[in-house]
mmCIF file of C-alpha atoms and ligand atoms in Angstrom:
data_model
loop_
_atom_site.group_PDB
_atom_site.id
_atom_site.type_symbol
_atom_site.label_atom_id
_atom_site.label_comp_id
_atom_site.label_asym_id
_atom_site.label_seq_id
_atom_site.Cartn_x
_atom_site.Cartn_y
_atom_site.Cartn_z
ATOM 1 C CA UNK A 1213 0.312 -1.843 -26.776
ATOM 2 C CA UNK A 1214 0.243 1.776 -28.304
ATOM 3 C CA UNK A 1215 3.445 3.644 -29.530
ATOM 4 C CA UNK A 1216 5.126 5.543 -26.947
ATOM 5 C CA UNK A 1217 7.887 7.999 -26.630
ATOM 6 C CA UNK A 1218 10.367 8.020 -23.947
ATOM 7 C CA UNK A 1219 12.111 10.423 -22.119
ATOM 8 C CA UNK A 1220 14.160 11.137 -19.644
ATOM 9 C CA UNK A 1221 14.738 13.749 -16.815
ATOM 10 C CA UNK A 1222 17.470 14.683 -14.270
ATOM 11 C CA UNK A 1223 15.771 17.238 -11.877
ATOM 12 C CA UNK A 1224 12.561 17.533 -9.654
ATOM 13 C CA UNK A 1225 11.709 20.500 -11.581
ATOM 14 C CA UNK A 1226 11.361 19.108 -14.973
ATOM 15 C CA UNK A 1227 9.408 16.641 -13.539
ATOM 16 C CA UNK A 1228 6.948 17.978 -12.400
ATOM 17 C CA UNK A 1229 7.152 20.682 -15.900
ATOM 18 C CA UNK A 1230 6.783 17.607 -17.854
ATOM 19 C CA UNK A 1231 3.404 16.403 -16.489
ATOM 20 C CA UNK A 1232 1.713 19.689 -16.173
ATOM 21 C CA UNK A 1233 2.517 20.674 -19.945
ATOM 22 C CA UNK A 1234 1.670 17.090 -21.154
ATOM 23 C CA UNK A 1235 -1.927 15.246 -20.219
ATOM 24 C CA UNK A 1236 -0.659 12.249 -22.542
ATOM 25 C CA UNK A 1237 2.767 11.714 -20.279
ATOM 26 C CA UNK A 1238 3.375 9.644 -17.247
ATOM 27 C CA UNK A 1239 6.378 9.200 -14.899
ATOM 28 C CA UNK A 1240 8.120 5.535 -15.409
ATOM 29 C CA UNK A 1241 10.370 4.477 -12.288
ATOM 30 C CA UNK A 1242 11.086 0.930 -11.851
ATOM 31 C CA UNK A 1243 8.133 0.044 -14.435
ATOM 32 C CA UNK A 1244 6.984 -3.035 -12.584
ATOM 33 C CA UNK A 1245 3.257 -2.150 -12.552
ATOM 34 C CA UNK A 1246 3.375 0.687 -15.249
ATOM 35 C CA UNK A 1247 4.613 -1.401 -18.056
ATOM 36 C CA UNK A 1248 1.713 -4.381 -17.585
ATOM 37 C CA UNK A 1249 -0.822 -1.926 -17.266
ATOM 38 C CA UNK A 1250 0.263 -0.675 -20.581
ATOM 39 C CA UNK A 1251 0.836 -4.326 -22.406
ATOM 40 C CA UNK A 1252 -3.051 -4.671 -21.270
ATOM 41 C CA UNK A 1253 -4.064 -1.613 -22.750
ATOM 42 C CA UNK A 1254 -5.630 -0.666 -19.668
ATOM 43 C CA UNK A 1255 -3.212 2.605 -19.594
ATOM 44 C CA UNK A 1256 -1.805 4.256 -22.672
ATOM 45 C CA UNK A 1257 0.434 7.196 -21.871
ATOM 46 C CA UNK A 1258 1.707 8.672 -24.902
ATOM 47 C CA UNK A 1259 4.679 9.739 -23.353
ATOM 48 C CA UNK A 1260 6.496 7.971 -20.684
ATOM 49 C CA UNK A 1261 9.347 10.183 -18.591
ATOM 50 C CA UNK A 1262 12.129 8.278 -16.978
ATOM 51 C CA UNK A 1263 12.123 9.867 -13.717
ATOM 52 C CA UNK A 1264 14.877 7.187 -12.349
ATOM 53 C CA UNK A 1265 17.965 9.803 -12.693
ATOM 54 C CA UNK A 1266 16.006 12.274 -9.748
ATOM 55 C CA UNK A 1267 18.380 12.681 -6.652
ATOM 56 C CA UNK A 1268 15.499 10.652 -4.585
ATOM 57 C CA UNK A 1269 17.373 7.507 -3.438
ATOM 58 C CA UNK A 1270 18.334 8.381 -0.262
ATOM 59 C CA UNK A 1271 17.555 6.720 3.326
ATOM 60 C CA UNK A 1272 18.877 8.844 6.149
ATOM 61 C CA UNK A 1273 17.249 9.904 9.474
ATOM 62 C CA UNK A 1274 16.598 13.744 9.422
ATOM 63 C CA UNK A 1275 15.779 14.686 13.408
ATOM 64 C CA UNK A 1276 13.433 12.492 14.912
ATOM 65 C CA UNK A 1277 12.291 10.875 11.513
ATOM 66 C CA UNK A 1278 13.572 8.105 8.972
ATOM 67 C CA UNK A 1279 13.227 9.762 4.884
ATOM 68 C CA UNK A 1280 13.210 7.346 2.616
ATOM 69 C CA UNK A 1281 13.411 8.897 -1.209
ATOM 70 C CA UNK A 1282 10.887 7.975 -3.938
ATOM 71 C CA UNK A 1283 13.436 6.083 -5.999
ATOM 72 C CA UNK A 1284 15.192 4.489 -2.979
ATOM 73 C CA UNK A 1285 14.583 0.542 -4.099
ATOM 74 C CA UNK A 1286 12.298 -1.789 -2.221
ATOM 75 C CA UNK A 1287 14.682 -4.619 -2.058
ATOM 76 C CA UNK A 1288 17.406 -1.453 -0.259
ATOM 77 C CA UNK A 1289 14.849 -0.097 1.743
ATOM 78 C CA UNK A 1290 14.127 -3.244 3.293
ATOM 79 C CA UNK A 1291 17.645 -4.631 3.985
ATOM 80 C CA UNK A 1292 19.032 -1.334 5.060
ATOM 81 C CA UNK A 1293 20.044 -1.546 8.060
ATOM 82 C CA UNK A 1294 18.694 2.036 9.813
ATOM 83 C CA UNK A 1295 15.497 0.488 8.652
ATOM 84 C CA UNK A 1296 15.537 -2.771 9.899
ATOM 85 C CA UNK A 1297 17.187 -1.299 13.457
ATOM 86 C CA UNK A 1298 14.523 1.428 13.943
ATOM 87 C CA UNK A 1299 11.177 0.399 11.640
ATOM 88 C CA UNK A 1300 11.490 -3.397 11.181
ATOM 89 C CA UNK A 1301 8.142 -3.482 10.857
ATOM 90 C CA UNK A 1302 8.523 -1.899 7.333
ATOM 91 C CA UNK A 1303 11.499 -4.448 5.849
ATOM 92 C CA UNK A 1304 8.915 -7.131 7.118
ATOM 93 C CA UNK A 1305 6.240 -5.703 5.141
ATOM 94 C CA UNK A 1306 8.225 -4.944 1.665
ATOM 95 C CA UNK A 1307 9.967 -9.171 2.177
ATOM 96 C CA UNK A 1308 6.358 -9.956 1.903
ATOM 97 C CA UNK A 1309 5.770 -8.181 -1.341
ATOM 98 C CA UNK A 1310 6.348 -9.523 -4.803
ATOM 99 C CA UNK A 1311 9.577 -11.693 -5.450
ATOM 100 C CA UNK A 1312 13.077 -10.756 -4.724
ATOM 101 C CA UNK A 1313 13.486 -9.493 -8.894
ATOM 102 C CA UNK A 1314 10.851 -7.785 -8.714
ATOM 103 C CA UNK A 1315 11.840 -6.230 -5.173
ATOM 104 C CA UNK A 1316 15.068 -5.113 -6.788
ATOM 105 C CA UNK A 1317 13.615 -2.928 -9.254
ATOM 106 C CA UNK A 1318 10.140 -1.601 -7.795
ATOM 107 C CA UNK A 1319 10.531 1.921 -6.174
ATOM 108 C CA UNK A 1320 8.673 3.437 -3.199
ATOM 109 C CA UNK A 1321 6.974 5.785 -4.673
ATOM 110 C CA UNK A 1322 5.775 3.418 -7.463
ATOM 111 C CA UNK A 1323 4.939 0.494 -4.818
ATOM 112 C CA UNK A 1324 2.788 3.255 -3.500
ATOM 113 C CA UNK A 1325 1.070 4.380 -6.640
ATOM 114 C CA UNK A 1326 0.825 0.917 -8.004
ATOM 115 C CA UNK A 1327 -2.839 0.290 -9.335
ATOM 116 C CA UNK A 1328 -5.390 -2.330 -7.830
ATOM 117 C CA UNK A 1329 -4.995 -6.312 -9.158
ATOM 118 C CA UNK A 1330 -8.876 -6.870 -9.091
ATOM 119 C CA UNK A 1331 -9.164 -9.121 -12.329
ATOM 120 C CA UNK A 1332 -12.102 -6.728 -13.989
ATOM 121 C CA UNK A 1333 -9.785 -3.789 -14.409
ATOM 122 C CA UNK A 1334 -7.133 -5.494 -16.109
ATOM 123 C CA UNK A 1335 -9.695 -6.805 -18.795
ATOM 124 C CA UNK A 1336 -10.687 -4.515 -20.917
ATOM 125 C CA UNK A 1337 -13.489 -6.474 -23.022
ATOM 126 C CA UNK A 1338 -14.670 -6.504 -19.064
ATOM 127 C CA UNK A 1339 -17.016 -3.287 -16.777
ATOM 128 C CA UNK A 1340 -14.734 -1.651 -14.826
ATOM 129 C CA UNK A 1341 -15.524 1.842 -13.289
ATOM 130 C CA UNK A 1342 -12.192 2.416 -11.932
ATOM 131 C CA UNK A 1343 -10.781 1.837 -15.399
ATOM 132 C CA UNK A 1344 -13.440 3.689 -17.651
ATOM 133 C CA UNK A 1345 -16.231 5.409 -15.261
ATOM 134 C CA UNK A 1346 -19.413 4.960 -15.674
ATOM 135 C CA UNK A 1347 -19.254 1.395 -17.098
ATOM 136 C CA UNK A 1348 -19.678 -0.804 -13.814
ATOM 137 C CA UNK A 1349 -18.160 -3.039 -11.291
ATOM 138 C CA UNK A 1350 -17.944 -6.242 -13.311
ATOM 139 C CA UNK A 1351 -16.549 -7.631 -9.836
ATOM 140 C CA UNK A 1352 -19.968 -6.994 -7.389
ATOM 141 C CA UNK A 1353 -22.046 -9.600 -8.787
ATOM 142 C CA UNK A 1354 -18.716 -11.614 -10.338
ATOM 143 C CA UNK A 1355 -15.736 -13.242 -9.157
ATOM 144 C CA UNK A 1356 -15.024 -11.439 -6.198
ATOM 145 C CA UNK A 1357 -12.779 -13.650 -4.341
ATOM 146 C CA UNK A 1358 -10.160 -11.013 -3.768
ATOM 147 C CA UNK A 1359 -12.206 -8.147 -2.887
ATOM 148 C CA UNK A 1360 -12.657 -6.029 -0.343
ATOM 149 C CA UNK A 1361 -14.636 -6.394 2.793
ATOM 150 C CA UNK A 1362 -14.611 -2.767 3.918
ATOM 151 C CA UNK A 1363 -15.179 0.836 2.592
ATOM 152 C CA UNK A 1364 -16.493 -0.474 -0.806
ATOM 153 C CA UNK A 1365 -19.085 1.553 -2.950
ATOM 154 C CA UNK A 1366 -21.730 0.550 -4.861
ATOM 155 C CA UNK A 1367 -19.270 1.775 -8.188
ATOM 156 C CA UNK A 1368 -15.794 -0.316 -6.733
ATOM 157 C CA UNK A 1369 -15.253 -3.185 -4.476
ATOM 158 C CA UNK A 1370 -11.430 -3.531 -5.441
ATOM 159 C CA UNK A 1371 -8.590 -3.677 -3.197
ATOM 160 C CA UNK A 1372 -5.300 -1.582 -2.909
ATOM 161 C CA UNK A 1373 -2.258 -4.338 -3.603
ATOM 162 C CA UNK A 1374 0.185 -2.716 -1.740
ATOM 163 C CA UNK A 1375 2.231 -4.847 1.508
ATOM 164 C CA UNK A 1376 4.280 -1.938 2.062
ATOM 165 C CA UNK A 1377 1.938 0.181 2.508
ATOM 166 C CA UNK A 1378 -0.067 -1.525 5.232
ATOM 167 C CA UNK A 1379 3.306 -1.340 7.336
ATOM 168 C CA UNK A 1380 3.385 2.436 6.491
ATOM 169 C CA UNK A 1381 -0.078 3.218 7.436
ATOM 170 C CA UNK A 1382 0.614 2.109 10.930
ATOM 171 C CA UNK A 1383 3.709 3.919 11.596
ATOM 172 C CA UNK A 1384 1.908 6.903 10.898
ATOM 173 C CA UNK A 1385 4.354 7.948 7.948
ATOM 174 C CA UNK A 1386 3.771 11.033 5.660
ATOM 175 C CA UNK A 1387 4.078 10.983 1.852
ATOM 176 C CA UNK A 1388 6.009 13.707 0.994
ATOM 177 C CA UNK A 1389 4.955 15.643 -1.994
ATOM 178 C CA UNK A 1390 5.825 18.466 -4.632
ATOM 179 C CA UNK A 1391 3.858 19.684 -8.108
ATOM 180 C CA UNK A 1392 2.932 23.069 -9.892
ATOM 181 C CA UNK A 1393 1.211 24.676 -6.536
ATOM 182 C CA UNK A 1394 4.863 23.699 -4.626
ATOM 183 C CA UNK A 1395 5.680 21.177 -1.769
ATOM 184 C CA UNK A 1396 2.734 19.578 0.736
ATOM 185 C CA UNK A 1397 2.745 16.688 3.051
ATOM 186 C CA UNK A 1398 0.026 14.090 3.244
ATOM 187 C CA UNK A 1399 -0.516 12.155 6.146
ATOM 188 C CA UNK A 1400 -0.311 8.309 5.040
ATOM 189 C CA UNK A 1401 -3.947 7.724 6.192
ATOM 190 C CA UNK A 1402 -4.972 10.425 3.579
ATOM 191 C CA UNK A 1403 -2.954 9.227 1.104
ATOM 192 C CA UNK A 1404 -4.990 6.266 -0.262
ATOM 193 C CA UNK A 1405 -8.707 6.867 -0.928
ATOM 194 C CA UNK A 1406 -11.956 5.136 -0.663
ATOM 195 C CA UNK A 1407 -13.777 4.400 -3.889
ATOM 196 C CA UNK A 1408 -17.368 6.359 -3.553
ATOM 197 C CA UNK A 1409 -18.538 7.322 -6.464
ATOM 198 C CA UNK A 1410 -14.854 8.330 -8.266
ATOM 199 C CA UNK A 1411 -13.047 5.084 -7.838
ATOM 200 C CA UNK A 1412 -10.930 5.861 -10.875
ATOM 201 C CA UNK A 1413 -9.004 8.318 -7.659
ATOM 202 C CA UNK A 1414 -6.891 5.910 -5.793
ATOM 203 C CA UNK A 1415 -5.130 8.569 -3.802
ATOM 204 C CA UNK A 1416 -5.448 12.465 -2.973
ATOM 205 C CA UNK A 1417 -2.340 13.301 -5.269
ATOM 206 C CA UNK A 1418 -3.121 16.237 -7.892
ATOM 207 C CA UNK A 1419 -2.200 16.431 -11.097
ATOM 208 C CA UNK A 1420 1.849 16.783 -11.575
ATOM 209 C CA UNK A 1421 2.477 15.841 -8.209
ATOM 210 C CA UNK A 1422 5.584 13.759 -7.677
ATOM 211 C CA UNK A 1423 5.988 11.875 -4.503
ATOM 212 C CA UNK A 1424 9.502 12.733 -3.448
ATOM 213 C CA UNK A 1425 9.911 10.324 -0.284
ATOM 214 C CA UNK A 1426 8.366 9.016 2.914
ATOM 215 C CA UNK A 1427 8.834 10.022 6.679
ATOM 216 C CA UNK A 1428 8.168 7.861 9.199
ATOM 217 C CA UNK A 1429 8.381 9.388 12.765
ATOM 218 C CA UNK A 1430 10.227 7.490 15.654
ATOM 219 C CA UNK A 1431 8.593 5.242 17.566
ATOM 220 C CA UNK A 1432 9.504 2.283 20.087
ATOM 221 C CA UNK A 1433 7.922 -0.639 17.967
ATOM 222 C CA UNK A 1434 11.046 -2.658 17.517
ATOM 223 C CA UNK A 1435 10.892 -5.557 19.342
ATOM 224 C CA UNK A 1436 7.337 -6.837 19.202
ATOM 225 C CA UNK A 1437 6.363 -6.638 15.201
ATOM 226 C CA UNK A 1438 5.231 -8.679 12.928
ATOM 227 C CA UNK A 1439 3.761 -8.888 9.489
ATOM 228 C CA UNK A 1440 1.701 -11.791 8.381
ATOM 229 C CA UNK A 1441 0.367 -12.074 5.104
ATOM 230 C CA UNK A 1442 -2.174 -14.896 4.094
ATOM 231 C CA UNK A 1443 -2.341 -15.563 0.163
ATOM 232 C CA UNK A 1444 -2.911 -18.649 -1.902
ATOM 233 C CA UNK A 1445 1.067 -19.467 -2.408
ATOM 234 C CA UNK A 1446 3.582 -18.646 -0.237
ATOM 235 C CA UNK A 1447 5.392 -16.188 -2.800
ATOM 236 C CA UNK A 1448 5.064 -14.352 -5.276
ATOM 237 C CA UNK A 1449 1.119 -13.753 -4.849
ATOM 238 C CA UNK A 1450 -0.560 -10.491 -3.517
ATOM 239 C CA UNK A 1451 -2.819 -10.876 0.186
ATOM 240 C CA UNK A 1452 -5.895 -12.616 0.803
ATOM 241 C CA UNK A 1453 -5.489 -11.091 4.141
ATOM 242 C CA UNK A 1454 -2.151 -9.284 5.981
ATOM 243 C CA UNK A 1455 -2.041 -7.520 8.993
ATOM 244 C CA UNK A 1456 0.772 -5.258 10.607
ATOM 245 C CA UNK A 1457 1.102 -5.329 13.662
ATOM 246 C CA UNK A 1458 3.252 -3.635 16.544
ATOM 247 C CA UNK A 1459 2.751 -3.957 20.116
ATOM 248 C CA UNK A 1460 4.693 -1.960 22.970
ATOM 249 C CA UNK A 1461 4.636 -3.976 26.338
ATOM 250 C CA UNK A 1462 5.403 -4.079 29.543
ATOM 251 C CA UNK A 1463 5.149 -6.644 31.363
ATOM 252 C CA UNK A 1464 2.008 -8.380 29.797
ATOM 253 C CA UNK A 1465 0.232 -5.143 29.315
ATOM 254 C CA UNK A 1466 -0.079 -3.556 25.953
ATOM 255 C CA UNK A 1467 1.017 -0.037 26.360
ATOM 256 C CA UNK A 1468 0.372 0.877 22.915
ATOM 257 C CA UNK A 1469 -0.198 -0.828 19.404
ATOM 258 C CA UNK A 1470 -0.487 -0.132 16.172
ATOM 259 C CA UNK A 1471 -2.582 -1.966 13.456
ATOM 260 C CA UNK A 1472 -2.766 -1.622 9.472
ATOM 261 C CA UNK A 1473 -4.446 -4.447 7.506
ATOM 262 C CA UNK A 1474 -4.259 -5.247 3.528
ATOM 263 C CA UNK A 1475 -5.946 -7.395 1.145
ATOM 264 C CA UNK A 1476 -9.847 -5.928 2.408
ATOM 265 C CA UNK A 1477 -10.806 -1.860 1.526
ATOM 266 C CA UNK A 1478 -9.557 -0.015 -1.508
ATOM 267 C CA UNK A 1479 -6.602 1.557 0.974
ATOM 268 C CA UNK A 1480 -4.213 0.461 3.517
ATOM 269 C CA UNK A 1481 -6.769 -0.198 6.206
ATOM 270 C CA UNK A 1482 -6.244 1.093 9.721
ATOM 271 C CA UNK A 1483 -7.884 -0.626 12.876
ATOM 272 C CA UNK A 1484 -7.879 2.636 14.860
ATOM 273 C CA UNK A 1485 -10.572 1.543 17.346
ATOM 274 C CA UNK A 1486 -9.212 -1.855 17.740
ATOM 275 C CA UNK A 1487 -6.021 -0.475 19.004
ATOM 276 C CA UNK A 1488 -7.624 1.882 21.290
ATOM 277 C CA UNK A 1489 -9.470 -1.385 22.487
ATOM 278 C CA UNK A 1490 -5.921 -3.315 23.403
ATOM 279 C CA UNK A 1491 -4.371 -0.180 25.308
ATOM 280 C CA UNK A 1492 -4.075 -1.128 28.978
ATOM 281 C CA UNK A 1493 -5.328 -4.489 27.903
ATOM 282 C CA UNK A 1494 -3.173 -7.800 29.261
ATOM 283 C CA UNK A 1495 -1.795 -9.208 25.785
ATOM 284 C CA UNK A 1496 -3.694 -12.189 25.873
ATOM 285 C CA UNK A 1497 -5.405 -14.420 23.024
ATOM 286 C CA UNK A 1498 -8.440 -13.766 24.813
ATOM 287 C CA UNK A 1499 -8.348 -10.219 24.162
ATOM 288 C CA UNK A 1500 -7.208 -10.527 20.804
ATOM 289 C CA UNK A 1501 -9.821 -12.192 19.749
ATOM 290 C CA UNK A 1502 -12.449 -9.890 21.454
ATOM 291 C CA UNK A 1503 -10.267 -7.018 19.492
ATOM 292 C CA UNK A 1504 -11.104 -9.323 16.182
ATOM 293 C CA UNK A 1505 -14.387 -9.224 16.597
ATOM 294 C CA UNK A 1506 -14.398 -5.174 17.209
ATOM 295 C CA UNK A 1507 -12.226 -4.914 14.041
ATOM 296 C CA UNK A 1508 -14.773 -6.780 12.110
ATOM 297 C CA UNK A 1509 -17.048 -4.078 12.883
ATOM 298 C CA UNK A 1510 -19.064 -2.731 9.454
ATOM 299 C CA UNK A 1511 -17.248 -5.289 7.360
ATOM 300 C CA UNK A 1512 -19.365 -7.348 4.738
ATOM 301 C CA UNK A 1513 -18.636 -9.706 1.973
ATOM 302 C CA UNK A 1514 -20.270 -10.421 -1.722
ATOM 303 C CA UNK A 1515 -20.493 -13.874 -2.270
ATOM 304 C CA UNK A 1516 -16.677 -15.212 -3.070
ATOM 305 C CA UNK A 1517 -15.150 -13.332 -0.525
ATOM 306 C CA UNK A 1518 -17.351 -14.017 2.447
ATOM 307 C CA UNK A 1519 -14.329 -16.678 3.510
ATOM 308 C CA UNK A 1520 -12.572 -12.842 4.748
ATOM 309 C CA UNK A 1521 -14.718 -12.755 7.044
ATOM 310 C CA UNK A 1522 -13.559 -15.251 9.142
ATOM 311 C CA UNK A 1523 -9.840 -15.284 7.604
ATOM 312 C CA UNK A 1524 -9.653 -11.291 8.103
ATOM 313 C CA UNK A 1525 -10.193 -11.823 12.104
ATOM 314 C CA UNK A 1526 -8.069 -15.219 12.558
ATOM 315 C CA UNK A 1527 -4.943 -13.301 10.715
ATOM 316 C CA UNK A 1528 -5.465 -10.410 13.256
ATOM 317 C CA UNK A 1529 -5.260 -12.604 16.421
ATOM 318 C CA UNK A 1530 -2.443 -14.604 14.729
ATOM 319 C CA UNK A 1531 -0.398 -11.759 14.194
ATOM 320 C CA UNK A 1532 -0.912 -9.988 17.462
ATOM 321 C CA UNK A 1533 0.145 -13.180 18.715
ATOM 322 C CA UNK A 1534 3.246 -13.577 17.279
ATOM 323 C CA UNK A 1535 3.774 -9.659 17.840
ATOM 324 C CA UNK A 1536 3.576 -10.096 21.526
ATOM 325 C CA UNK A 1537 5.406 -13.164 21.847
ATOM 326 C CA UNK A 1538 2.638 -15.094 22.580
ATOM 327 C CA UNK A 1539 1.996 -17.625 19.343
HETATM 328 C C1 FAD B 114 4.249 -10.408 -10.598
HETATM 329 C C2 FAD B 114 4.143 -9.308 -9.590
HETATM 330 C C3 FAD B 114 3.882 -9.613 -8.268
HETATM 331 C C4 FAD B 114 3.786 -8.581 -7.322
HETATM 332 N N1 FAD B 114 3.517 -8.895 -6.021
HETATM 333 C C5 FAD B 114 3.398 -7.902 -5.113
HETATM 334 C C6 FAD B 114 3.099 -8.183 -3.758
HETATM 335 O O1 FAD B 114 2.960 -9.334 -3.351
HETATM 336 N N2 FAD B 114 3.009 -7.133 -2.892
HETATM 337 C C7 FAD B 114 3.181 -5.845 -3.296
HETATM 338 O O2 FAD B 114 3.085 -4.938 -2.461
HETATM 339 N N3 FAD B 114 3.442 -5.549 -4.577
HETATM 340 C C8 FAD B 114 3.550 -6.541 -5.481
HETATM 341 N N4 FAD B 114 3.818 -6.242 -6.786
HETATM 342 C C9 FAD B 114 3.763 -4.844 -7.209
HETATM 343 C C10 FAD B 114 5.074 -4.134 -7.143
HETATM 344 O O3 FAD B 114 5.425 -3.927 -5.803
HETATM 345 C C11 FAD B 114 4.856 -2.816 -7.862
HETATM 346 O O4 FAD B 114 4.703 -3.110 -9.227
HETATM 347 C C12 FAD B 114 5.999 -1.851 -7.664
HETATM 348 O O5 FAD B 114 6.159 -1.520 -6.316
HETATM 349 C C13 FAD B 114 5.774 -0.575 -8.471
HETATM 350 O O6 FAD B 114 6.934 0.221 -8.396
HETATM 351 P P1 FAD B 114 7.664 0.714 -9.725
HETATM 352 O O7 FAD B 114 8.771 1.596 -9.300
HETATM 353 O O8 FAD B 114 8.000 -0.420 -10.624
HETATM 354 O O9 FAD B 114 6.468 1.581 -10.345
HETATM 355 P P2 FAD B 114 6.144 1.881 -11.893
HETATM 356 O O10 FAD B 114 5.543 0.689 -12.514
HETATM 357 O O11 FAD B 114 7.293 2.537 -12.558
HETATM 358 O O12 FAD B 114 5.029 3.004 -11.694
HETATM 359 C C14 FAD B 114 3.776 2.706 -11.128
HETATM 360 C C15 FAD B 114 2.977 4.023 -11.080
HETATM 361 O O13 FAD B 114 3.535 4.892 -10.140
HETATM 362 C C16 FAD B 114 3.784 6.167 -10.706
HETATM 363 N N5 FAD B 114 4.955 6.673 -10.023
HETATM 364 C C17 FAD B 114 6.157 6.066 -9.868
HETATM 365 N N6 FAD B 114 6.962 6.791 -9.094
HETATM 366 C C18 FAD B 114 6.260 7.900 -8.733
HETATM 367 C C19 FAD B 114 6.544 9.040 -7.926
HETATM 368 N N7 FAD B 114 7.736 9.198 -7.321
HETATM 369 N N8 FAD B 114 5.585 9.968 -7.757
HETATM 370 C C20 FAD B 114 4.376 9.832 -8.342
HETATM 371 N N9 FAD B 114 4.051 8.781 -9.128
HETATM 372 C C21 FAD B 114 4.986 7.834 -9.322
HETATM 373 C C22 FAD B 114 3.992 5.892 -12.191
HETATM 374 O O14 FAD B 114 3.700 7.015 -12.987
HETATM 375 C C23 FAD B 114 2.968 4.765 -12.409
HETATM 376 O O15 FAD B 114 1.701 5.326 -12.596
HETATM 377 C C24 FAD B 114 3.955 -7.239 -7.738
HETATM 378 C C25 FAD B 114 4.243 -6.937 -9.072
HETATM 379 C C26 FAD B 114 4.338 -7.946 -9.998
HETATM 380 C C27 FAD B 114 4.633 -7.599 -11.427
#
């Protein structure tokens, strides 16, 4: 690990000053992922810039939305109670993630920003192009148990880490943002990015921007939700396969459903088509599995992985299940 200095900042403004001024610097919340990446030498900021003192803690509802601030805590977020009332699909998704230490000191902006776990980028003897471009995937023709089964690249077949995030990706939230060019709004789907050929990018954020919270727009998925997430130990270990999943009913019919899935693509992965599939559909297992096998569409394993394949479809239909009250 390199010598670092440390800093720390009390407004939005200086923030944000502190990055632009400084390419060596980095913002440090609850240092959960920062501080490994940095023991590994696979990051070495030169400057780290405490941005825990920031007024972004908050969880309120602001009209027909529910904010949640940067630096609001995952282990808050998902026992407050507006959240578990109105998006329980969320609190599901961040129990799911890490352990409950952990939980208590990871933040939502750095759950978001936190880097991929694929075993080549955290060696550094090992090719990695998302680490240092242009060296290779050590992972496409290597262990590549955990990898991802959609959206890869010939340059990255890693996957985003992130439970939370699949949860978010489905409400339809929106990263709030501000940096040197002023205040935007991404939508969550835009948020994350696929690898192509500059899989060193996770996400569309410039420069000096700061994620300053997360809105996540009412909706009337509170009673049929679930979040199932398949991984080699019950705790403490990041997906093989999860799904989100939140069904509106009536009756037996699905009115309208939302689907996110983790642990396969390089971002919080979406099943769009799948859930235009179920609408009007009679929540059956029957149908879920026919929507498996249309959410399976363009996926493809590389050798150690190829076990998603069948895993990635099962955990769909098991979690729609349970959604809609029908496991
Ligand atoms: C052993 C272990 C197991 C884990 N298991 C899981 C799991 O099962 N599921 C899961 O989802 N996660 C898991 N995690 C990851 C954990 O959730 C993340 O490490 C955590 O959420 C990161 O948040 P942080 O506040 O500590 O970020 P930090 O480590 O402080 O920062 C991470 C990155 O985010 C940037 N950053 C932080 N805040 C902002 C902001 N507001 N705007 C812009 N950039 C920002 C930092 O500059 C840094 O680059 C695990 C972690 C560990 C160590």
């Amino acid at each position: 690990m390199i010598n670092f200095g440390y800093s720390r900042v009390s407004t939005i403004k200086a923030a944000v000053e502190a990055l632009s001024k400084d390419s060596n610097a980095q913002w440090i919340a609850g240092g959960t992922n920062l501080v490994d990446l940095m023991k590994k030498g696979v990051t070495t900021p030169e400057k780290l810039i405490d941005i825990n003192n920031l007024p972004l803690k908050e969880i309120k509802k602001t009209g027909n939305k529910l904010y949640i601030g940067a630096l609001a805590l995952n282990s808050e977020v998902a026992e407050n109670e507006l959240v578990r009332k109105e998006q329980p699909l969320l609190s599901l998704a961040l129990q799911a993630g890490a352990s409950q230490q952990i939980r208590n000191m990871a933040t939502i902006g750095g759950n978001m920003m936190q880097r991929t776990r694929c075993s080549y980028f955290y060696n550094t003897d090992m090719p990695c192009n998302k680490r240092e471009p242009g060296t290779g995937c050590g992972a496409l023709k290597g262990f590549n148990r955990m990898h991802a089964i959609f959206g890869t690249s010939e340059k990255c077949i890693a996957v985003h880490p992130s439970d939370m995030c699949i949860a978010l990706v489905a409400l339809d939230a929106a990263v709030l943002v501000t940096g040197p060019k002023g205040d935007r709004r991404i939508s969550f789907q835009n948020f994350h990015r696929l690898p192509g050929d500059t899989p060193q990018k996770d996400n569309t954020l410039e420069r000096g921007e700061l994620i300053t919270g997360i809105e996540i727009p009412d909706n009337s998925y509170q009673d049929h939700v679930h979040y199932l997430k398949v991984r080699d130990r019950t705790s403490y270990a990041f997906a093989l396969v999860s799904v989100a999943a939140a069904v509106n009913l009536q009756g037996d019919t699905i009115q309208d459903v939302r689907l996110g899935m983790g642990g396969v693509a390089h971002k919080p992965w979406r099943l769009t088509e799948t859930e235009n599939f179920l609408k009007g559909k009679k929540a059956s297992e029957a149908t879920f599995r026919q929507a498996a096998e249309l959410a399976l569409k363009g996926a493809h394993g590389f050798g150690h992985n190829n076990f998603k394949l069948k895993l990635a479809p099962n955990t769909l239909v098991e979690a729609l299940k349970i959604a809609a009250g029908k496991a």
